[in-house]
Short mmCIF file of N, CA, C and O in Angstrom, two decimals:
data_model
loop_
_atom_site.label_atom_id
_atom_site.label_comp_id
_atom_site.label_asym_id
_atom_site.label_seq_id
_atom_site.Cartn_x
_atom_site.Cartn_y
_atom_site.Cartn_z
N LEU A 1 -29.70 78.46 9.72
CA LEU A 1 -30.58 78.69 8.60
C LEU A 1 -31.79 79.51 9.01
O LEU A 1 -32.23 80.41 8.29
N ALA A 2 -32.34 79.20 10.19
CA ALA A 2 -33.51 79.93 10.66
C ALA A 2 -33.16 81.40 10.92
O ALA A 2 -33.95 82.30 10.62
N GLN A 3 -31.97 81.63 11.47
CA GLN A 3 -31.55 83.02 11.73
C GLN A 3 -31.34 83.77 10.43
O GLN A 3 -31.69 84.95 10.32
N GLU A 4 -30.80 83.10 9.43
CA GLU A 4 -30.60 83.76 8.13
C GLU A 4 -31.94 84.12 7.50
O GLU A 4 -32.12 85.21 6.96
N ARG A 5 -32.91 83.18 7.59
CA ARG A 5 -34.25 83.46 7.05
C ARG A 5 -34.90 84.63 7.79
O ARG A 5 -35.52 85.50 7.19
N GLN A 6 -34.74 84.65 9.12
CA GLN A 6 -35.32 85.73 9.92
C GLN A 6 -34.65 87.06 9.56
O GLN A 6 -35.33 88.09 9.44
N GLN A 7 -33.35 87.06 9.37
CA GLN A 7 -32.62 88.28 8.98
C GLN A 7 -33.09 88.76 7.62
O GLN A 7 -33.32 89.96 7.42
N GLN A 8 -33.25 87.83 6.67
CA GLN A 8 -33.72 88.20 5.34
C GLN A 8 -35.13 88.77 5.42
O GLN A 8 -35.45 89.76 4.76
N GLN A 9 -35.99 88.17 6.24
CA GLN A 9 -37.36 88.68 6.42
C GLN A 9 -37.34 90.08 7.03
O GLN A 9 -38.09 90.96 6.61
N ASN A 10 -36.45 90.30 7.99
CA ASN A 10 -36.33 91.63 8.61
C ASN A 10 -35.90 92.67 7.58
O ASN A 10 -36.40 93.80 7.57
N VAL A 11 -34.95 92.30 6.71
CA VAL A 11 -34.50 93.22 5.66
C VAL A 11 -35.64 93.54 4.71
O VAL A 11 -35.86 94.70 4.35
N GLU A 12 -36.39 92.51 4.29
CA GLU A 12 -37.53 92.75 3.39
C GLU A 12 -38.58 93.64 4.04
O GLU A 12 -39.13 94.53 3.39
N ASP A 13 -38.85 93.41 5.32
CA ASP A 13 -39.82 94.24 6.03
C ASP A 13 -39.33 95.68 6.12
O ASP A 13 -40.12 96.63 5.97
N ALA A 14 -38.03 95.86 6.37
CA ALA A 14 -37.47 97.21 6.47
C ALA A 14 -37.57 97.94 5.14
O ALA A 14 -37.92 99.12 5.08
N VAL A 15 -37.26 97.24 4.05
CA VAL A 15 -37.37 97.85 2.71
C VAL A 15 -38.82 98.24 2.43
O VAL A 15 -39.11 99.32 1.91
N LYS A 16 -39.72 97.37 2.79
CA LYS A 16 -41.15 97.65 2.58
C LYS A 16 -41.59 98.87 3.39
O LYS A 16 -42.34 99.71 2.91
N GLU A 17 -41.12 98.97 4.62
CA GLU A 17 -41.48 100.11 5.48
C GLU A 17 -40.85 101.41 4.98
O GLU A 17 -41.43 102.47 5.12
N MET A 18 -39.63 101.31 4.40
CA MET A 18 -38.97 102.52 3.91
C MET A 18 -39.70 103.12 2.71
O MET A 18 -39.63 104.31 2.47
N GLN A 19 -40.40 102.29 1.95
CA GLN A 19 -41.10 102.78 0.77
C GLN A 19 -42.41 103.47 1.12
O GLN A 19 -43.00 104.15 0.28
N LYS A 20 -42.86 103.35 2.36
CA LYS A 20 -44.09 104.01 2.79
C LYS A 20 -43.78 105.46 3.17
O LYS A 20 -42.63 105.80 3.49
N PRO A 21 -44.79 106.31 3.15
CA PRO A 21 -44.54 107.69 3.56
C PRO A 21 -44.20 107.76 5.05
O PRO A 21 -44.58 106.89 5.83
N LEU A 22 -43.49 108.83 5.42
CA LEU A 22 -43.04 108.97 6.80
C LEU A 22 -44.21 109.20 7.75
O LEU A 22 -44.25 108.65 8.84
N ALA A 23 -45.16 110.00 7.34
CA ALA A 23 -46.31 110.28 8.19
C ALA A 23 -47.30 109.12 8.12
O ALA A 23 -47.68 108.70 7.05
N ARG A 24 -47.71 108.65 9.28
CA ARG A 24 -48.69 107.58 9.36
C ARG A 24 -50.01 108.18 9.83
O ARG A 24 -50.05 108.86 10.85
N TYR A 25 -51.07 107.89 9.11
CA TYR A 25 -52.38 108.42 9.46
C TYR A 25 -53.24 107.34 10.09
O TYR A 25 -52.88 106.16 10.11
N ILE A 26 -54.39 107.73 10.57
CA ILE A 26 -55.26 106.80 11.29
C ILE A 26 -55.82 105.71 10.38
O ILE A 26 -56.15 104.62 10.83
N ASP A 27 -55.90 105.97 9.09
CA ASP A 27 -56.44 104.98 8.17
C ASP A 27 -55.37 104.09 7.53
O ASP A 27 -55.62 103.44 6.53
N ASP A 28 -54.18 104.05 8.11
CA ASP A 28 -53.10 103.20 7.60
C ASP A 28 -53.40 101.75 8.00
O ASP A 28 -53.32 101.37 9.16
N GLN A 29 -53.75 100.93 7.02
CA GLN A 29 -54.19 99.57 7.30
C GLN A 29 -53.03 98.67 7.75
O GLN A 29 -53.21 97.81 8.62
N ASP A 30 -51.85 98.85 7.19
CA ASP A 30 -50.71 98.02 7.59
C ASP A 30 -50.34 98.26 9.05
O ASP A 30 -50.09 97.32 9.80
N LEU A 31 -50.29 99.53 9.46
CA LEU A 31 -49.96 99.86 10.84
C LEU A 31 -51.03 99.30 11.78
O LEU A 31 -50.72 98.73 12.83
N ASP A 32 -52.28 99.45 11.40
CA ASP A 32 -53.38 98.96 12.23
C ASP A 32 -53.29 97.44 12.40
O ASP A 32 -53.42 96.92 13.50
N ARG A 33 -53.04 96.73 11.30
CA ARG A 33 -52.93 95.27 11.35
C ARG A 33 -51.74 94.85 12.21
O ARG A 33 -51.85 93.92 13.03
N MET A 34 -50.61 95.56 12.05
CA MET A 34 -49.42 95.22 12.82
C MET A 34 -49.68 95.41 14.32
O MET A 34 -49.32 94.57 15.14
N LEU A 35 -50.31 96.51 14.68
CA LEU A 35 -50.59 96.78 16.09
C LEU A 35 -51.58 95.78 16.67
O LEU A 35 -51.49 95.40 17.83
N ARG A 36 -52.56 95.37 15.87
CA ARG A 36 -53.54 94.40 16.35
C ARG A 36 -52.94 93.01 16.55
O ARG A 36 -53.36 92.26 17.43
N GLU A 37 -51.96 92.65 15.72
CA GLU A 37 -51.37 91.32 15.81
C GLU A 37 -50.33 91.20 16.92
O GLU A 37 -49.94 90.09 17.28
N GLN A 38 -49.87 92.31 17.45
CA GLN A 38 -48.88 92.26 18.52
C GLN A 38 -49.51 91.67 19.77
O GLN A 38 -50.63 91.99 20.13
N GLU A 39 -48.76 90.79 20.43
CA GLU A 39 -49.21 90.24 21.70
C GLU A 39 -48.45 90.94 22.81
O GLU A 39 -47.23 90.90 22.86
N ARG A 40 -49.21 91.56 23.69
CA ARG A 40 -48.61 92.31 24.79
C ARG A 40 -48.69 91.50 26.08
O ARG A 40 -49.68 90.83 26.34
N GLU A 41 -47.65 91.62 26.88
CA GLU A 41 -47.62 90.91 28.15
C GLU A 41 -48.62 91.53 29.12
O GLU A 41 -48.73 92.74 29.24
N GLY A 42 -49.39 90.68 29.76
CA GLY A 42 -50.36 91.15 30.74
C GLY A 42 -51.67 91.62 30.11
O GLY A 42 -52.47 92.28 30.78
N ASP A 43 -51.89 91.31 28.86
CA ASP A 43 -53.13 91.71 28.18
C ASP A 43 -54.27 90.79 28.63
O ASP A 43 -54.21 89.59 28.41
N PRO A 44 -55.30 91.35 29.28
CA PRO A 44 -56.38 90.49 29.77
C PRO A 44 -57.24 89.89 28.67
O PRO A 44 -57.89 88.87 28.86
N MET A 45 -57.26 90.50 27.49
CA MET A 45 -58.09 89.99 26.39
C MET A 45 -57.34 89.01 25.49
O MET A 45 -57.94 88.43 24.60
N ALA A 46 -56.05 88.83 25.70
CA ALA A 46 -55.25 87.98 24.81
C ALA A 46 -55.77 86.55 24.78
O ALA A 46 -55.87 85.94 23.72
N ALA A 47 -56.11 86.00 25.94
CA ALA A 47 -56.59 84.61 25.98
C ALA A 47 -57.91 84.48 25.24
O ALA A 47 -58.14 83.51 24.50
N LEU A 48 -58.80 85.47 25.40
CA LEU A 48 -60.09 85.43 24.72
C LEU A 48 -59.92 85.51 23.21
O LEU A 48 -60.58 84.78 22.45
N ILE A 49 -59.02 86.37 22.77
CA ILE A 49 -58.80 86.52 21.33
C ILE A 49 -58.20 85.25 20.74
O ILE A 49 -58.59 84.82 19.67
N LYS A 50 -57.27 84.62 21.45
CA LYS A 50 -56.68 83.36 20.97
C LYS A 50 -57.75 82.28 20.86
O LYS A 50 -57.80 81.53 19.89
N LYS A 51 -58.62 82.21 21.88
CA LYS A 51 -59.68 81.21 21.87
C LYS A 51 -60.65 81.47 20.72
O LYS A 51 -61.08 80.55 20.04
N ARG A 52 -60.98 82.73 20.47
CA ARG A 52 -61.90 83.08 19.40
C ARG A 52 -61.31 82.74 18.03
O ARG A 52 -61.99 82.22 17.15
N LYS A 53 -60.00 83.03 17.83
CA LYS A 53 -59.35 82.70 16.56
C LYS A 53 -59.31 81.19 16.35
O LYS A 53 -59.54 80.71 15.24
N ALA A 54 -59.04 80.43 17.40
CA ALA A 54 -59.02 78.97 17.28
C ALA A 54 -60.40 78.45 16.94
O ALA A 54 -60.56 77.54 16.12
N LYS A 55 -61.43 79.03 17.53
CA LYS A 55 -62.81 78.61 17.25
C LYS A 55 -63.18 78.93 15.81
O LYS A 55 -63.83 78.14 15.14
N GLU A 56 -62.79 80.11 15.31
CA GLU A 56 -63.10 80.49 13.92
C GLU A 56 -62.43 79.53 12.94
O GLU A 56 -63.03 79.14 11.94
N ASN A 57 -61.18 79.15 13.22
CA ASN A 57 -60.47 78.24 12.32
C ASN A 57 -61.10 76.85 12.35
O ASN A 57 -61.13 76.16 11.34
N LYS A 58 -61.59 76.43 13.50
CA LYS A 58 -62.14 75.10 13.64
C LYS A 58 -63.54 75.02 13.04
O LYS A 58 -63.92 74.00 12.49
N GLU A 59 -64.32 76.09 13.06
CA GLU A 59 -65.71 76.07 12.63
C GLU A 59 -65.88 76.07 11.13
O GLU A 59 -66.98 75.82 10.65
N LYS A 60 -64.86 76.32 10.37
CA LYS A 60 -65.01 76.48 8.93
C LYS A 60 -65.48 75.22 8.24
O LYS A 60 -66.22 75.28 7.29
N GLU A 61 -65.07 74.07 8.70
CA GLU A 61 -65.47 72.82 8.06
C GLU A 61 -66.71 72.26 8.74
O GLU A 61 -66.71 71.98 9.93
N LYS A 62 -67.77 72.10 7.96
CA LYS A 62 -69.02 71.59 8.50
C LYS A 62 -69.16 70.12 8.11
O LYS A 62 -68.60 69.67 7.12
N PRO A 63 -69.93 69.36 8.88
CA PRO A 63 -70.07 67.95 8.57
C PRO A 63 -70.70 67.71 7.20
O PRO A 63 -71.59 68.45 6.79
N ARG A 64 -70.23 66.71 6.52
CA ARG A 64 -70.74 66.37 5.18
C ARG A 64 -71.46 65.02 5.24
O ARG A 64 -71.12 64.16 6.03
N TYR A 65 -72.42 64.84 4.35
CA TYR A 65 -73.19 63.60 4.24
C TYR A 65 -72.36 62.58 3.47
O TYR A 65 -71.82 62.88 2.42
N LYS A 66 -72.30 61.34 3.99
CA LYS A 66 -71.49 60.31 3.35
C LYS A 66 -72.30 59.06 3.02
O LYS A 66 -71.76 57.98 2.93
N GLY A 67 -73.61 59.20 2.86
CA GLY A 67 -74.46 58.05 2.58
C GLY A 67 -74.85 57.96 1.11
O GLY A 67 -74.24 58.60 0.26
N PRO A 68 -75.90 57.18 0.83
CA PRO A 68 -76.37 57.08 -0.56
C PRO A 68 -76.98 58.40 -1.01
O PRO A 68 -77.26 59.28 -0.19
N ALA A 69 -77.19 58.52 -2.31
CA ALA A 69 -77.73 59.77 -2.86
C ALA A 69 -79.09 60.07 -2.25
O ALA A 69 -79.96 59.20 -2.20
N PRO A 70 -79.29 61.29 -1.75
CA PRO A 70 -80.55 61.63 -1.11
C PRO A 70 -81.62 61.93 -2.16
O PRO A 70 -81.31 62.16 -3.33
N PRO A 71 -82.90 61.94 -1.75
CA PRO A 71 -83.95 62.32 -2.70
C PRO A 71 -83.79 63.78 -3.08
O PRO A 71 -83.37 64.61 -2.26
N LEU A 72 -84.11 64.08 -4.33
CA LEU A 72 -83.98 65.47 -4.77
C LEU A 72 -85.00 66.34 -4.05
O LEU A 72 -86.11 65.91 -3.73
N ASN A 73 -84.63 67.59 -3.81
CA ASN A 73 -85.55 68.55 -3.23
C ASN A 73 -85.41 69.86 -3.99
O ASN A 73 -84.45 70.07 -4.72
N ARG A 74 -86.38 70.73 -3.81
CA ARG A 74 -86.39 71.96 -4.62
C ARG A 74 -85.27 72.92 -4.26
O ARG A 74 -84.97 73.83 -5.00
N PHE A 75 -84.65 72.76 -3.10
CA PHE A 75 -83.58 73.66 -2.68
C PHE A 75 -82.20 73.10 -2.96
O PHE A 75 -81.20 73.76 -2.70
N ASN A 76 -82.11 71.88 -3.46
CA ASN A 76 -80.84 71.20 -3.73
C ASN A 76 -79.93 71.18 -2.51
O ASN A 76 -78.73 71.41 -2.59
N ILE A 77 -80.53 70.91 -1.35
CA ILE A 77 -79.77 70.83 -0.10
C ILE A 77 -79.34 69.39 0.11
O ILE A 77 -80.16 68.48 0.07
N TRP A 78 -78.04 69.18 0.31
CA TRP A 78 -77.54 67.85 0.62
C TRP A 78 -77.65 67.63 2.11
O TRP A 78 -77.48 68.55 2.90
N PRO A 79 -77.90 66.42 2.55
CA PRO A 79 -77.93 66.15 3.98
C PRO A 79 -76.59 66.47 4.61
O PRO A 79 -75.56 66.39 3.97
N GLY A 80 -76.64 66.84 5.84
CA GLY A 80 -75.38 67.14 6.54
C GLY A 80 -75.61 68.12 7.66
O GLY A 80 -76.30 67.83 8.63
N HIS A 81 -75.06 69.30 7.51
CA HIS A 81 -75.07 70.28 8.59
C HIS A 81 -76.47 70.79 8.90
O HIS A 81 -76.83 70.98 10.05
N ARG A 82 -77.28 71.06 7.90
CA ARG A 82 -78.59 71.66 8.13
C ARG A 82 -79.76 70.68 7.99
O ARG A 82 -80.85 70.96 8.44
N TRP A 83 -79.57 69.56 7.35
CA TRP A 83 -80.68 68.65 7.06
C TRP A 83 -80.19 67.22 7.14
O TRP A 83 -79.11 66.89 6.67
N ASP A 84 -80.98 66.34 7.73
CA ASP A 84 -80.54 64.96 7.91
C ASP A 84 -80.92 64.05 6.75
O ASP A 84 -80.58 62.87 6.75
N GLY A 85 -81.62 64.55 5.73
CA GLY A 85 -81.94 63.77 4.55
C GLY A 85 -83.25 63.04 4.61
O GLY A 85 -83.63 62.36 3.66
N VAL A 86 -84.00 63.15 5.71
CA VAL A 86 -85.28 62.47 5.84
C VAL A 86 -86.37 63.35 5.26
O VAL A 86 -86.49 64.52 5.59
N ASP A 87 -87.19 62.77 4.36
CA ASP A 87 -88.29 63.50 3.75
C ASP A 87 -89.49 63.43 4.68
O ASP A 87 -90.11 62.38 4.85
N ARG A 88 -89.82 64.55 5.32
CA ARG A 88 -90.91 64.59 6.28
C ARG A 88 -92.18 65.23 5.70
O ARG A 88 -93.07 65.60 6.43
N SER A 89 -92.23 65.37 4.39
CA SER A 89 -93.39 66.02 3.78
C SER A 89 -94.56 65.06 3.68
O SER A 89 -94.42 63.85 3.86
N ASN A 90 -95.72 65.61 3.35
CA ASN A 90 -96.90 64.78 3.16
C ASN A 90 -97.10 64.43 1.68
O ASN A 90 -98.13 63.91 1.31
N GLY A 91 -96.15 64.77 0.82
CA GLY A 91 -96.21 64.43 -0.58
C GLY A 91 -96.86 65.50 -1.45
O GLY A 91 -97.03 65.31 -2.65
N PHE A 92 -97.22 66.63 -0.86
CA PHE A 92 -97.90 67.68 -1.61
C PHE A 92 -97.03 68.22 -2.74
O PHE A 92 -97.52 68.41 -3.86
N GLU A 93 -95.76 68.47 -2.47
CA GLU A 93 -94.88 69.02 -3.50
C GLU A 93 -94.76 68.08 -4.70
O GLU A 93 -94.85 68.53 -5.85
N GLN A 94 -94.57 66.79 -4.45
CA GLN A 94 -94.44 65.84 -5.55
C GLN A 94 -95.73 65.79 -6.37
O GLN A 94 -95.69 65.75 -7.61
N GLN A 95 -96.86 65.82 -5.68
CA GLN A 95 -98.15 65.81 -6.40
C GLN A 95 -98.31 67.08 -7.22
O GLN A 95 -98.79 67.04 -8.37
N ARG A 96 -97.93 68.20 -6.68
CA ARG A 96 -98.07 69.48 -7.39
C ARG A 96 -97.20 69.48 -8.65
O ARG A 96 -97.65 69.85 -9.73
N PHE A 97 -95.95 69.07 -8.50
CA PHE A 97 -95.06 69.04 -9.65
C PHE A 97 -95.53 68.03 -10.69
O PHE A 97 -95.40 68.25 -11.90
N ALA A 98 -96.10 66.92 -10.24
CA ALA A 98 -96.64 65.93 -11.19
C ALA A 98 -97.83 66.52 -11.95
O ALA A 98 -97.97 66.31 -13.16
N ARG A 99 -98.71 67.25 -11.25
CA ARG A 99 -99.86 67.89 -11.91
C ARG A 99 -99.40 68.92 -12.93
O ARG A 99 -99.93 68.99 -14.05
N ILE A 100 -98.39 69.72 -12.58
CA ILE A 100 -97.87 70.74 -13.51
C ILE A 100 -97.29 70.07 -14.75
O ILE A 100 -97.54 70.49 -15.88
N ALA A 101 -96.51 69.01 -14.55
CA ALA A 101 -95.89 68.30 -15.68
C ALA A 101 -96.97 67.66 -16.55
O ALA A 101 -96.89 67.69 -17.79
N ASN A 102 -97.99 67.06 -15.91
CA ASN A 102 -99.08 66.42 -16.65
C ASN A 102 -99.85 67.46 -17.47
O ASN A 102 -100.17 67.22 -18.64
N LYS A 103 -100.14 68.60 -16.88
CA LYS A 103 -100.86 69.67 -17.57
C LYS A 103 -100.08 70.15 -18.79
O LYS A 103 -100.62 70.35 -19.87
N LYS A 104 -98.77 70.31 -18.63
CA LYS A 104 -97.92 70.76 -19.72
C LYS A 104 -97.88 69.71 -20.84
O LYS A 104 -97.95 70.05 -22.03
N ALA A 105 -97.81 68.43 -20.46
CA ALA A 105 -97.77 67.36 -21.46
C ALA A 105 -99.09 67.30 -22.22
O ALA A 105 -99.10 67.11 -23.45
N VAL A 106 -100.21 67.48 -21.52
CA VAL A 106 -101.52 67.46 -22.18
C VAL A 106 -101.64 68.62 -23.15
O VAL A 106 -102.13 68.47 -24.28
N GLN A 107 -101.18 69.81 -22.74
CA GLN A 107 -101.22 70.98 -23.62
C GLN A 107 -100.37 70.74 -24.87
O GLN A 107 -100.78 71.08 -25.99
N GLU A 108 -99.21 70.16 -24.69
CA GLU A 108 -98.34 69.89 -25.83
C GLU A 108 -98.96 68.86 -26.77
O GLU A 108 -98.93 69.02 -28.00
N LEU A 109 -99.58 67.82 -26.21
CA LEU A 109 -100.27 66.82 -27.01
C LEU A 109 -101.44 67.45 -27.78
O LEU A 109 -101.64 67.15 -28.96
N ALA A 110 -102.18 68.32 -27.12
CA ALA A 110 -103.32 68.98 -27.77
C ALA A 110 -102.84 69.86 -28.92
O ALA A 110 -103.45 69.88 -30.00
N TYR A 111 -101.75 70.55 -28.70
CA TYR A 111 -101.20 71.41 -29.76
C TYR A 111 -100.75 70.56 -30.95
O TYR A 111 -101.05 70.87 -32.10
N LYS A 112 -100.04 69.48 -30.66
CA LYS A 112 -99.56 68.61 -31.75
C LYS A 112 -100.74 68.00 -32.52
O LYS A 112 -100.70 67.86 -33.74
N TRP A 113 -101.80 67.61 -31.80
CA TRP A 113 -102.96 67.05 -32.45
C TRP A 113 -103.64 68.09 -33.33
O TRP A 113 -104.10 67.79 -34.43
N SER A 114 -103.67 69.38 -32.85
CA SER A 114 -104.36 70.43 -33.60
C SER A 114 -103.62 70.81 -34.88
O SER A 114 -104.23 71.26 -35.84
N VAL A 115 -102.31 70.66 -34.91
CA VAL A 115 -101.53 71.04 -36.10
C VAL A 115 -101.07 69.81 -36.88
O VAL A 115 -100.24 69.92 -37.77
N GLU A 116 -101.65 68.66 -36.59
CA GLU A 116 -101.21 67.41 -37.17
C GLU A 116 -101.45 67.37 -38.68
O GLU A 116 -100.61 66.90 -39.44
N ASP A 117 -102.57 67.87 -39.15
CA ASP A 117 -102.91 67.74 -40.56
C ASP A 117 -102.52 68.95 -41.39
O ASP A 117 -102.98 69.10 -42.51
N MET A 118 -101.71 69.81 -40.89
CA MET A 118 -101.31 71.00 -41.66
C MET A 118 -100.21 70.69 -42.61
O MET A 118 -99.36 69.96 -42.53
#
């Protein structure tokens, strides 16, 4: 079965190659990819490239936070890879946002009071 699948794949590859133009230019992406993927015997960089590809595949998944919901922050960053979830601020941001909200509420109340008897 494996040999039949390999034979079928070879036939499909041959048909695909026959549909390409005969002349291959330097900007042929398929040829470039094929040549880059070939492993040559005695290649001194082969081990380094294999190690780099394995590292790239392994690095894609970053640690995720699995605890209780963290406090909200202005950047919407969840604890995990870049932040451990501990709030190390001195409270300035919370006070500032509270002042802004209070000012807006007072302005809205003043407006409602001014148009109350209209």
